[in-house]
mmCIF file of C-alpha atoms and ligand atoms in Angstrom:
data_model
loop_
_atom_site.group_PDB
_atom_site.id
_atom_site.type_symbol
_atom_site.label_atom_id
_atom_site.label_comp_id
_atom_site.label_asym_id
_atom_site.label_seq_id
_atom_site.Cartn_x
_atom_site.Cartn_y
_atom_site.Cartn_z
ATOM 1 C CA UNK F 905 24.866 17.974 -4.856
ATOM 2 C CA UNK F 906 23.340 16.677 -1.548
ATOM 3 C CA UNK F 907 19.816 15.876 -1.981
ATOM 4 C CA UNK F 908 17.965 15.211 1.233
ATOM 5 C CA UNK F 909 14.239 16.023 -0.345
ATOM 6 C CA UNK F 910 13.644 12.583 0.017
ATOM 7 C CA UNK F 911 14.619 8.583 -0.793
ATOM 8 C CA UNK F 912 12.509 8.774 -3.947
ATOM 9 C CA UNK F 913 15.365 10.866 -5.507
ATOM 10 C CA UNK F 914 18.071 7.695 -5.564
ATOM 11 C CA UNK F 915 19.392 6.904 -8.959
ATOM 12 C CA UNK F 916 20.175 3.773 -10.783
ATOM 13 C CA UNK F 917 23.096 2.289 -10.102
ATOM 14 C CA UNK F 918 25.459 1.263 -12.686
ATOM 15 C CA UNK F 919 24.914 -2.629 -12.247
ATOM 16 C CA UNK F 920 21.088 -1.679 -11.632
ATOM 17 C CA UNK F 921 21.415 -0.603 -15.570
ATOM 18 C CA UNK F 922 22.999 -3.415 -16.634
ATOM 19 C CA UNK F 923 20.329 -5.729 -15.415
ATOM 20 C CA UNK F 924 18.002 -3.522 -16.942
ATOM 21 C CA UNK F 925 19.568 -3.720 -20.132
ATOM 22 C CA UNK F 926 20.123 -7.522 -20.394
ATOM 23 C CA UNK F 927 16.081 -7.634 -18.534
ATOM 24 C CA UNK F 928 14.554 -10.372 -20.813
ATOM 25 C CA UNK F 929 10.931 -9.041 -21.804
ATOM 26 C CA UNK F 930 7.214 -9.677 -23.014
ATOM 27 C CA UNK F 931 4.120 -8.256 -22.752
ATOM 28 C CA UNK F 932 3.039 -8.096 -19.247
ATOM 29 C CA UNK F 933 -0.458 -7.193 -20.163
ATOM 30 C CA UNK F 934 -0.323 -11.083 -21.651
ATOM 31 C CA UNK F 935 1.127 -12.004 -18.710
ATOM 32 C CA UNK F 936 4.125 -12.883 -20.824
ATOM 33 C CA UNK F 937 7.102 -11.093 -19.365
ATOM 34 C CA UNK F 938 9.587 -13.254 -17.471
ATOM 35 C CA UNK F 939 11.102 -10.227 -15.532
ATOM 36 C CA UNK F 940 7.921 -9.245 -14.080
ATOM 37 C CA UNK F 941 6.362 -13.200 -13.695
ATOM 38 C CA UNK F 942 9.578 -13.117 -11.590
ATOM 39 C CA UNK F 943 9.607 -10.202 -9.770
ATOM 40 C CA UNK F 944 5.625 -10.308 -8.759
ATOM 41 C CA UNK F 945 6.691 -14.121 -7.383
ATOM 42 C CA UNK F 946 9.786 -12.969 -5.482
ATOM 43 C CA UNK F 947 8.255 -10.065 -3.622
ATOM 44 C CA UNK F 948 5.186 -12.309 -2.518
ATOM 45 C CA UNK F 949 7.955 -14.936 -1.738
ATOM 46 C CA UNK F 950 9.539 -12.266 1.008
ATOM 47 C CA UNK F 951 6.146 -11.110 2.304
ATOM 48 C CA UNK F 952 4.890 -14.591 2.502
ATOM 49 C CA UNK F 953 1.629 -14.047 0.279
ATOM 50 C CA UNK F 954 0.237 -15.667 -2.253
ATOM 51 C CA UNK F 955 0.807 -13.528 -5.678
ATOM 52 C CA UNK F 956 2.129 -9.830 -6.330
ATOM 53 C CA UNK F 957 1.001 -7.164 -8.650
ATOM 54 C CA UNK F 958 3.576 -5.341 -10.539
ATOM 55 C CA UNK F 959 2.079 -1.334 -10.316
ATOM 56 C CA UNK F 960 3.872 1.879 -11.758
ATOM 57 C CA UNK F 961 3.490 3.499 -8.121
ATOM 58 C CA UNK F 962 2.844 3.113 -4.242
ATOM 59 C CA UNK F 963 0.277 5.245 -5.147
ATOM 60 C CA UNK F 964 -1.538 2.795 -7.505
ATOM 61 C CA UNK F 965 -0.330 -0.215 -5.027
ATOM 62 C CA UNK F 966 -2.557 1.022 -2.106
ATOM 63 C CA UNK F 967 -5.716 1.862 -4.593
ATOM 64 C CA UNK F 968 -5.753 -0.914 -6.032
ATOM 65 C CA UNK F 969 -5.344 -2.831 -2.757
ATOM 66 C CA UNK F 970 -8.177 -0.674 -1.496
ATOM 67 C CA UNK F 971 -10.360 -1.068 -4.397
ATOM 68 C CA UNK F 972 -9.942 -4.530 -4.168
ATOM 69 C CA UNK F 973 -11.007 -4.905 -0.374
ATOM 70 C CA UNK F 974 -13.765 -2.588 -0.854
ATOM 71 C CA UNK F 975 -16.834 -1.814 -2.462
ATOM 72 C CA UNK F 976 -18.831 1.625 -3.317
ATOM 73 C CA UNK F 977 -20.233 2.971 0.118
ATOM 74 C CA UNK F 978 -17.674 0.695 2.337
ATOM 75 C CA UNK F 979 -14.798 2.486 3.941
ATOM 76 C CA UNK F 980 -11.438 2.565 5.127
ATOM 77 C CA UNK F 981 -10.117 3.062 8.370
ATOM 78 C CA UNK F 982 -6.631 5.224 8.173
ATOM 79 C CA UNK F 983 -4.178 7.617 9.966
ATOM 80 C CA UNK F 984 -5.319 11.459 9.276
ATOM 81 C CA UNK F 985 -1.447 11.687 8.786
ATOM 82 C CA UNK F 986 -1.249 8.322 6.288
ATOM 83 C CA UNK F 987 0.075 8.704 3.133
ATOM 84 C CA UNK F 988 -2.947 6.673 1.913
ATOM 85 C CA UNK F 989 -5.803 9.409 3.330
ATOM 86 C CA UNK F 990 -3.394 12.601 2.955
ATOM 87 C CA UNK F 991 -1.254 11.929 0.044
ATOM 88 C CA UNK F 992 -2.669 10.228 -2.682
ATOM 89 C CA UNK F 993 -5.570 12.605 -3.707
ATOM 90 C CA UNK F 994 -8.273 11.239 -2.161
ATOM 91 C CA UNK F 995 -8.102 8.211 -5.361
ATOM 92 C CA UNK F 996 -10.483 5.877 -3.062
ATOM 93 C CA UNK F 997 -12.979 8.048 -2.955
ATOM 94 C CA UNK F 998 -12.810 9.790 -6.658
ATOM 95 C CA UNK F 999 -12.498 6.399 -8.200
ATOM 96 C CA UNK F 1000 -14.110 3.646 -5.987
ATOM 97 C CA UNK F 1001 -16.889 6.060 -4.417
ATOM 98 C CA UNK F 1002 -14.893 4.304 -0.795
ATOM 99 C CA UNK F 1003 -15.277 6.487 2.062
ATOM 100 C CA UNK F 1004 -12.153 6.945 4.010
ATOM 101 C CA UNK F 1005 -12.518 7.575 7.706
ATOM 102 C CA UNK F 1006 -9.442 9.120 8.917
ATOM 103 C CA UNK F 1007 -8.244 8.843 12.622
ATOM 104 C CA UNK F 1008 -5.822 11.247 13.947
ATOM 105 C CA UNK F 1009 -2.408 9.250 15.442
ATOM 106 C CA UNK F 1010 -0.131 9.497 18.147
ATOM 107 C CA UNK F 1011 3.470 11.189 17.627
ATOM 108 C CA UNK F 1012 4.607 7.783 17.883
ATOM 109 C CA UNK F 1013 2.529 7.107 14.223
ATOM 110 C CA UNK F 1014 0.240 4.599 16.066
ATOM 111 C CA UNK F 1015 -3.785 4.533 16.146
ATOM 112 C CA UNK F 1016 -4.858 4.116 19.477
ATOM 113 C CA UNK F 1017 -7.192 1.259 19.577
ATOM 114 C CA UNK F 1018 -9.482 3.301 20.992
ATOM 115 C CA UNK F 1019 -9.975 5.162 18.739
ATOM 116 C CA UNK F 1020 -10.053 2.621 15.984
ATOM 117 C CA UNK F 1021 -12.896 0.864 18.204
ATOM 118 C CA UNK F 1022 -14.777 3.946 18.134
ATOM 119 C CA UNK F 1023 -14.813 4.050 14.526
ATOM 120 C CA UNK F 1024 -16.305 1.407 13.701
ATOM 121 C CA UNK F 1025 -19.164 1.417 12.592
ATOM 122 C CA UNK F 1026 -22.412 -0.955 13.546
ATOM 123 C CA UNK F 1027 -24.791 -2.209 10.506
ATOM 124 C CA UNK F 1028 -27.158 0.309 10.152
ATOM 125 C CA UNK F 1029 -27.299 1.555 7.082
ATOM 126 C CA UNK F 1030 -26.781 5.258 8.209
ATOM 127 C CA UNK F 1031 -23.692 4.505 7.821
ATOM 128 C CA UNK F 1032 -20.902 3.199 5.525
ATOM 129 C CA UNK F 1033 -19.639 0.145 6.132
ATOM 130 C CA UNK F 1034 -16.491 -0.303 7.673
ATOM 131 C CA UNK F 1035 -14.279 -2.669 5.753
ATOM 132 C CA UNK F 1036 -10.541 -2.158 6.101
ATOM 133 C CA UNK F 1037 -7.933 -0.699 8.480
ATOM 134 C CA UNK F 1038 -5.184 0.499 6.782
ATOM 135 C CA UNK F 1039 -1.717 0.970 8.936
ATOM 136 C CA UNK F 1040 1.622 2.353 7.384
ATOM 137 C CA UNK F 1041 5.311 0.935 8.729
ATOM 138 C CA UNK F 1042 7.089 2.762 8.833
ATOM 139 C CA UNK F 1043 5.347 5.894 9.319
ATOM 140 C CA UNK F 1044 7.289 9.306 9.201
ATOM 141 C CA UNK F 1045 10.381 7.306 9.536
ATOM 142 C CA UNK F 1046 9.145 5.725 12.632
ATOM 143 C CA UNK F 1047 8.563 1.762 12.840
ATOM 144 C CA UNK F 1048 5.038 0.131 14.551
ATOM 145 C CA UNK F 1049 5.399 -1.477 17.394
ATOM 146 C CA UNK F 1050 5.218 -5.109 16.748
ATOM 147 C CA UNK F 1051 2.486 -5.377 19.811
ATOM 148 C CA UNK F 1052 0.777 -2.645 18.561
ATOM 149 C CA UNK F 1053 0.575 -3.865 15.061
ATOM 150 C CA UNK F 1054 -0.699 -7.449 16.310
ATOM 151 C CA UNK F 1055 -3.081 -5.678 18.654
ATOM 152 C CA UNK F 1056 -4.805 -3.588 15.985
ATOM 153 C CA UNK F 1057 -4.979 -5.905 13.095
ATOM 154 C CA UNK F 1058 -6.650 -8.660 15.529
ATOM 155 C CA UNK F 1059 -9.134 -6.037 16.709
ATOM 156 C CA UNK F 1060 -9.617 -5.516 12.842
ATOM 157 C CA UNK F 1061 -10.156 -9.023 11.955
ATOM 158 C CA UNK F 1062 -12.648 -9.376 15.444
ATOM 159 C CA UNK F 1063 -15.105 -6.776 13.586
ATOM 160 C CA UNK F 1064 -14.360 -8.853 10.165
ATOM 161 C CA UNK F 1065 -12.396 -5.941 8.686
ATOM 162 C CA UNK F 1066 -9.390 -6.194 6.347
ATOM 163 C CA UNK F 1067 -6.353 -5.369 7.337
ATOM 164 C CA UNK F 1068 -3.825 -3.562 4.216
ATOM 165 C CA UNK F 1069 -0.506 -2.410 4.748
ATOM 166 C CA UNK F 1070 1.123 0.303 3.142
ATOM 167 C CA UNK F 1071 4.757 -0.737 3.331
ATOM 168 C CA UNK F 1072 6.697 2.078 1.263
ATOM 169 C CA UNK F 1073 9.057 1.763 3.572
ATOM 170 C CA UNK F 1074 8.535 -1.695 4.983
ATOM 171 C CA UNK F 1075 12.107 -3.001 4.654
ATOM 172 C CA UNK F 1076 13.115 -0.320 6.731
ATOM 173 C CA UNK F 1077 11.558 -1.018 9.419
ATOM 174 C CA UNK F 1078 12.258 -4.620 8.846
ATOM 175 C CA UNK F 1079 16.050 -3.948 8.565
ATOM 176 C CA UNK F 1080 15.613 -1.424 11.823
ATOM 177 C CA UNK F 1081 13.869 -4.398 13.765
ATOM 178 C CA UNK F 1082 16.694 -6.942 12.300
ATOM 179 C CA UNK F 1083 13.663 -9.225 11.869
ATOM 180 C CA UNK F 1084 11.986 -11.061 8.410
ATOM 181 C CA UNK F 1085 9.688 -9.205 6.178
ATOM 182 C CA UNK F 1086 7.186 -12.229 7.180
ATOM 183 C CA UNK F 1087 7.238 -11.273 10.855
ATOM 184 C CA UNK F 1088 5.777 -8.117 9.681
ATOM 185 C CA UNK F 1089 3.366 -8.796 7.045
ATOM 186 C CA UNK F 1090 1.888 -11.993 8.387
ATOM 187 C CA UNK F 1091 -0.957 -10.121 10.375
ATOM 188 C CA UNK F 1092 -1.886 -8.417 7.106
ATOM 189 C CA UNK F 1093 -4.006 -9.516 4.143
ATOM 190 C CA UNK F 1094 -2.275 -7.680 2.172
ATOM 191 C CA UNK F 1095 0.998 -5.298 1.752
ATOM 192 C CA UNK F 1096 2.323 -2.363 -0.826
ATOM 193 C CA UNK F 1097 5.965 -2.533 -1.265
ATOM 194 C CA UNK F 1098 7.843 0.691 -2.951
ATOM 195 C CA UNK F 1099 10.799 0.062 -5.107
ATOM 196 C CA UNK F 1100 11.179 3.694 -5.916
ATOM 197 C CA UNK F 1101 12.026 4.558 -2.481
ATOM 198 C CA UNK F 1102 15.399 4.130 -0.522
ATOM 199 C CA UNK F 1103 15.594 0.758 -2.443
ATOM 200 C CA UNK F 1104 16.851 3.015 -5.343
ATOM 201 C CA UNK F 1105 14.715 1.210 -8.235
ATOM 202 C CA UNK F 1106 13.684 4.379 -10.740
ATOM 203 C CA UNK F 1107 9.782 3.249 -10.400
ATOM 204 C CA UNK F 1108 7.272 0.797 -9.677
ATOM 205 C CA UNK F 1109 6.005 -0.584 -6.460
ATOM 206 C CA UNK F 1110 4.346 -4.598 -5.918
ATOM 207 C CA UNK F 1111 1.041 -4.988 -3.643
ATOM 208 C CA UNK F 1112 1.232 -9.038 -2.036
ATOM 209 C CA UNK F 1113 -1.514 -10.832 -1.148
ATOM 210 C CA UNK F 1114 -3.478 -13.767 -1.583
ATOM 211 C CA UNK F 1115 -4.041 -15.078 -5.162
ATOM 212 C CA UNK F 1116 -7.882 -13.940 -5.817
ATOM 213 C CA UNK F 1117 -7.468 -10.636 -4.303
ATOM 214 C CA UNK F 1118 -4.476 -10.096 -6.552
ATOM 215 C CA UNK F 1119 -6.718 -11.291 -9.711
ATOM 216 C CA UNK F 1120 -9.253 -8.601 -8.728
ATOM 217 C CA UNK F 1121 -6.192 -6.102 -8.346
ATOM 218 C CA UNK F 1122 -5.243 -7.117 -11.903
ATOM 219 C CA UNK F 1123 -7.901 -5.777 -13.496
ATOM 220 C CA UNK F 1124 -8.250 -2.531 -11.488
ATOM 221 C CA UNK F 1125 -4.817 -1.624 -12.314
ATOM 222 C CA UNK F 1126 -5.920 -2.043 -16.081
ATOM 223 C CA UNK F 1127 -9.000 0.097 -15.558
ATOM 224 C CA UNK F 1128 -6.973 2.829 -13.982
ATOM 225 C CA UNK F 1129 -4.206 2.921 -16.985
ATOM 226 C CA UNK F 1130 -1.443 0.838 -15.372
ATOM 227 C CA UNK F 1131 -1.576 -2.450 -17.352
ATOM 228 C CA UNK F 1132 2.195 -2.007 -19.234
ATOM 229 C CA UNK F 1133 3.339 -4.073 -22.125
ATOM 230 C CA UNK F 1134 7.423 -4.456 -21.814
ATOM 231 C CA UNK F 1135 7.649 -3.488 -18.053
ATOM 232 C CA UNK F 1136 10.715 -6.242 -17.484
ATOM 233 C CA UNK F 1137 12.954 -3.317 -18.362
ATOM 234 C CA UNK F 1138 11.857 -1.623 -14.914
ATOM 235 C CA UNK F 1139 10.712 -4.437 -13.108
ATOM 236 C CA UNK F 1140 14.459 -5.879 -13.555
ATOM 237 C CA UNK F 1141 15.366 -2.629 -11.486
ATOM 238 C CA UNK F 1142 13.212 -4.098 -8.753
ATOM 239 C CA UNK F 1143 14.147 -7.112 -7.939
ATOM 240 C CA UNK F 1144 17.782 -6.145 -8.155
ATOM 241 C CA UNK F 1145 16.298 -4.033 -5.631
ATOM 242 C CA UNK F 1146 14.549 -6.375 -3.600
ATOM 243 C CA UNK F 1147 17.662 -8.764 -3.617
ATOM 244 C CA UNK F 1148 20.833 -6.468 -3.239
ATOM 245 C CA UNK F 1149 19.242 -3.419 -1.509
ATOM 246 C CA UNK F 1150 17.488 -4.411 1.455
ATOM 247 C CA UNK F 1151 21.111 -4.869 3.981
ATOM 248 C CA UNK F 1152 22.297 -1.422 2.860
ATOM 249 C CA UNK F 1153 19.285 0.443 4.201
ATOM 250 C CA UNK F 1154 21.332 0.160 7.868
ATOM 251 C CA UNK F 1155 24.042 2.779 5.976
ATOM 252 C CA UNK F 1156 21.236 5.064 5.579
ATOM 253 C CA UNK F 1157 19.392 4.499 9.032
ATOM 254 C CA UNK F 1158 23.438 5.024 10.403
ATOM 255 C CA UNK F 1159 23.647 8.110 8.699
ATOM 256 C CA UNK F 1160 20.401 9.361 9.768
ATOM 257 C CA UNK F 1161 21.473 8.903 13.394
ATOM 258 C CA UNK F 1162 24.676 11.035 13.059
ATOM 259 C CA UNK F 1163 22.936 13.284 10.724
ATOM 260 C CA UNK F 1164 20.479 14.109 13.862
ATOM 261 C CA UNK F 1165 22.686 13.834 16.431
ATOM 262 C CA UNK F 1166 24.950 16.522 14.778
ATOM 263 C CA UNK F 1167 21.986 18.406 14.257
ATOM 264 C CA UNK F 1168 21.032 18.085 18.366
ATOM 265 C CA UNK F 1169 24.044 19.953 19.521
ATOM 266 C CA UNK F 1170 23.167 23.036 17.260
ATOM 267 C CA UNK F 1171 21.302 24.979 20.197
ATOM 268 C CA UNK F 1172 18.893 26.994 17.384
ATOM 269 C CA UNK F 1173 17.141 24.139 16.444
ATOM 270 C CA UNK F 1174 14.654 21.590 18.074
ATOM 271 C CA UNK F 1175 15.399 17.938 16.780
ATOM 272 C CA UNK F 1176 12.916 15.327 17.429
ATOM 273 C CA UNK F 1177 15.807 12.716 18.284
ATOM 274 C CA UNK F 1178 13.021 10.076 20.188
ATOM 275 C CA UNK F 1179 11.117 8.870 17.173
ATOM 276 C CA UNK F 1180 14.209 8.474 15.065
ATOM 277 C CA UNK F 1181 14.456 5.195 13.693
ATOM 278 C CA UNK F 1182 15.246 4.830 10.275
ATOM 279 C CA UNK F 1183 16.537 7.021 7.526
ATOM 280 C CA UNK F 1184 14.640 10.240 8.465
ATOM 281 C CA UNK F 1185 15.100 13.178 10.641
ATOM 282 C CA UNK F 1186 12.976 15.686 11.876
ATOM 283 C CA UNK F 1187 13.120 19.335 12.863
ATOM 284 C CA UNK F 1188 12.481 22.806 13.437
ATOM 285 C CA UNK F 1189 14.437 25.850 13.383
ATOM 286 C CA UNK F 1190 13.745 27.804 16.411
ATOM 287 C CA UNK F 1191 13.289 30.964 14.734
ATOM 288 C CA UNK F 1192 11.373 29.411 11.997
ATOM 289 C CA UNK F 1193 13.579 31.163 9.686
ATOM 290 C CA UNK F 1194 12.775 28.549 7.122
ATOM 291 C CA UNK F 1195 13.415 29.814 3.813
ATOM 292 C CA UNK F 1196 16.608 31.635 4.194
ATOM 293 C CA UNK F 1197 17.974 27.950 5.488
ATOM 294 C CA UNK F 1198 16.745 26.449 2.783
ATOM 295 C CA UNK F 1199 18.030 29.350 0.579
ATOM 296 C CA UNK F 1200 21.822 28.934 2.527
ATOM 297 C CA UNK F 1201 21.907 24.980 2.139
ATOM 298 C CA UNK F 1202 20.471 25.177 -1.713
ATOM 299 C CA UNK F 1203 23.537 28.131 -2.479
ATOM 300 C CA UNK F 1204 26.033 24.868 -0.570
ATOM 301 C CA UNK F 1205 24.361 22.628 -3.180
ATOM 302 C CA UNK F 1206 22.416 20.851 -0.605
ATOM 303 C CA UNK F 1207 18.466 20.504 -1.232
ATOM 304 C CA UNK F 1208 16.165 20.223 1.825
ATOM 305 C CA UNK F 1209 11.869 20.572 1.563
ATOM 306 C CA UNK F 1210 11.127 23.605 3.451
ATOM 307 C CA UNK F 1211 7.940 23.012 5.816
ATOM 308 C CA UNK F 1212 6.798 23.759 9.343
ATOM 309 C CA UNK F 1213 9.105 20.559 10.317
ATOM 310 C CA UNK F 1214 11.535 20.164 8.604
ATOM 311 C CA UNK F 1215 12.125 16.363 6.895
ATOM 312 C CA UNK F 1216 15.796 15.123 6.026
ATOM 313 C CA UNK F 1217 15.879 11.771 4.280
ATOM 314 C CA UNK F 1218 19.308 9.315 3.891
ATOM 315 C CA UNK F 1219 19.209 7.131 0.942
ATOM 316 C CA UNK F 1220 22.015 5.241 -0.998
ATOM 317 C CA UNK F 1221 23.314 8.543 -2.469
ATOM 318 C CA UNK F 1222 24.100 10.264 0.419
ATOM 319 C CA UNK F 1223 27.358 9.510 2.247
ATOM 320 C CA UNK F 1224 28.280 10.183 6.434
ATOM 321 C CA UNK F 1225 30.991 12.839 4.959
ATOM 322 C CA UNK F 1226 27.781 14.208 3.310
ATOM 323 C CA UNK F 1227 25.518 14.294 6.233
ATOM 324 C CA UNK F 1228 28.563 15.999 8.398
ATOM 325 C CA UNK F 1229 28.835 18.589 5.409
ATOM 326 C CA UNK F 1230 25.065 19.358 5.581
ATOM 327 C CA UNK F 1231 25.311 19.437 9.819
ATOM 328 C CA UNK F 1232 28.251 22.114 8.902
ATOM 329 C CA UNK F 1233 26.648 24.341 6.409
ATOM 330 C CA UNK F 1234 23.489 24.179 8.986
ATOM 331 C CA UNK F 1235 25.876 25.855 11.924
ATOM 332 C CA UNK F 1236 27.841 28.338 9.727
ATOM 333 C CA UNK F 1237 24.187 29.766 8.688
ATOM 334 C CA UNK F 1238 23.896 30.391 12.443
ATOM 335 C CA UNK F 1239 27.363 31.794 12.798
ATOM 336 C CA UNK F 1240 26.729 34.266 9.996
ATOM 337 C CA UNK F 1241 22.990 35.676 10.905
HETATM 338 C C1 PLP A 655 5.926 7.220 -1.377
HETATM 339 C C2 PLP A 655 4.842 6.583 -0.605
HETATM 340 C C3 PLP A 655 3.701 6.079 -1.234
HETATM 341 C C4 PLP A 655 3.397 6.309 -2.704
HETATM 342 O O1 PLP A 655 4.366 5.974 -3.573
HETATM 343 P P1 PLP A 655 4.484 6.723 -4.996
HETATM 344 O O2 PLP A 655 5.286 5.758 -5.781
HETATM 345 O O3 PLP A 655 5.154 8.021 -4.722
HETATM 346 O O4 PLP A 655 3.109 6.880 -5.531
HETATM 347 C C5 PLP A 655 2.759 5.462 -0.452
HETATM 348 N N1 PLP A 655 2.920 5.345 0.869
HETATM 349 C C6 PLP A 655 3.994 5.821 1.504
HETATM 350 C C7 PLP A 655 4.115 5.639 2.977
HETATM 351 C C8 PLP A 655 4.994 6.461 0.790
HETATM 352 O O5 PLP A 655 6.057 6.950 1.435
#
């Protein structure tokens, strides 16, 4: 089987078990678990902030961080495309009555400043009260422009706003940009990691920042259920994660690259090669014949998310002779039909 759904389908390793096995343990909601003490220091060691917060999601990660920089009837600035306006239910607002205020990006996954500027709102209380800008690296696959990401937090920070990152995916861009984790994060006041993701943990995520934020994140994440008692078993997964997986991500972001450019010289579909960075490639069939692809590639055991663009994702379970297969079974469908 070739799954290229996405990087959240990456097993445990073998030697990710075993750590998880031997994972000394305590009760976390104590703050007596070693495993998770260690991990929460670790990943605020690499992001350069102050404490971590162990959370059962990216999901949780960025509410909590968002609950924790805002209050009722303050809001969020965010991409219309962001995973944290778009994918995760519209928590800020059903739980911390936070208005988000969505701006649409560019295909590059940017917010023009402009726009941002424009957003902003003046005190006067017809209006919420602009708190936070949340940005996303990378974004679609795509990794922020290290101008642009200085540019926008600093225009943040001018109108006394936050500035969160949602970093699912921050270690690829990091690995893409050959640079530190630090040389990322540092314009940000705070960061979620994922662990789920192409790192290959089987859950959790860790949001960095400094040490009082992190105590007010502590006891959101108990209000909203994810205070857990012996969570060194999984949190073991993570840092073996954080400290063996990061290098590796290049194999995926290689195998991205020939995945798409094997895909480019199939004439019937439209790759978006440009804005290829990472481990993720984008495109459409030209006939839009959709389904019956996805139908062709699933009888080849090979599992793809049908949608108007189509998303492949590498991860550490998907080899080059496996993204050449897939490239294959993509032209024979042609051949047949
Ligand atoms: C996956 C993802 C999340 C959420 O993580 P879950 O663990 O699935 O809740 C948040 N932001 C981005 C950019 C993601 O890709």
């Amino acid at each position: 089987m070739i799954d290229l759904r996405s990087d959240t389908v990456t097993k445990p390793t073998q030697a990710m078990r075993k750590v998880m096995v031997d994972a000394e343990v305590g009760d976390d909601v104590w703050g007596d678990d070693p495993s998770v003490n260690r991990l929460e220091a670790y990943a605020a060691e690499i992001t350069g902030m102050e404490a971590g917060l162990f959370v059962p999601s990216g999901t949780q990660s960025n509410l909590v961080g968002i609950l924790s920089h805002c209050q009722r009837g303050e809001e969020y600035i965010v991409g219309q495309q962001a995973h944290t306006y778009k994918y995760e239910g519209g928590g800020a607002a059903v739980l911390g009555s936070i208005q988000p205020q969505p701006v649409e990006l560019e295909p590059d996954g940017t917010m023009p400043l402009g726009k941002i500027r424009a957003v902003i709102k003046p005190d006067d209380f017809h209006y919420a009260i602009s708190k936070l800008l949340c940005l996303e690296n990378t974004i679609g696959g795509k990794v922020l422009p290290m101008e642009y990401i200085s540019a926008a937090t600093s225009l943040a920070s001018d109108h006394k706003l936050g500035n969160h990152l949602d970093g699912a995916r921050l270690f690829n861009a990091v690995v893409r940009l050959g640079c530190k984790a630090t040389d990322i994060t540092r314009f940000f006041d705070s960061v979620s990691i994922c662990l789920s993701k192409g790192l290959g943990a089987p859950v959790g995520s860790v949001l960095c920042g400094p040490a009082d934020f992190i105590k007010t994140g502590r006891r959101w994440r108990k209000m909203l259920g994810g205070g857990m008692r012996q969570a060194g078993i999984i949190a073991a997964a993570g840092l073996y994660a954080l400290e063996n997986n990061i290098d590796r991500l290049a194999e995926d972001h290689d195998n991205a690259a020939l995945l798409g450019k094997a895909l480019a010289e199939i004439d019937e579909l439209d790759v978006s090669l440009q804005t290829m960075h990472t481990n993720m490639v984008f495109f459409k069939p030209r006939d839009g014949r959709v389904e019956e692809l996805t139908d062709h590639l699933a009888s080849r055991e090979i599992l793809i998310e049908p949608g108007s663009e189509i998303r492949l994702v590498t991860h550490m379970q998907v080899s080059a002779d496996d993204v050449l297969a897939t490239a294959e079974a993509i032209k024979a469908f042609y051949q047949q039909s």
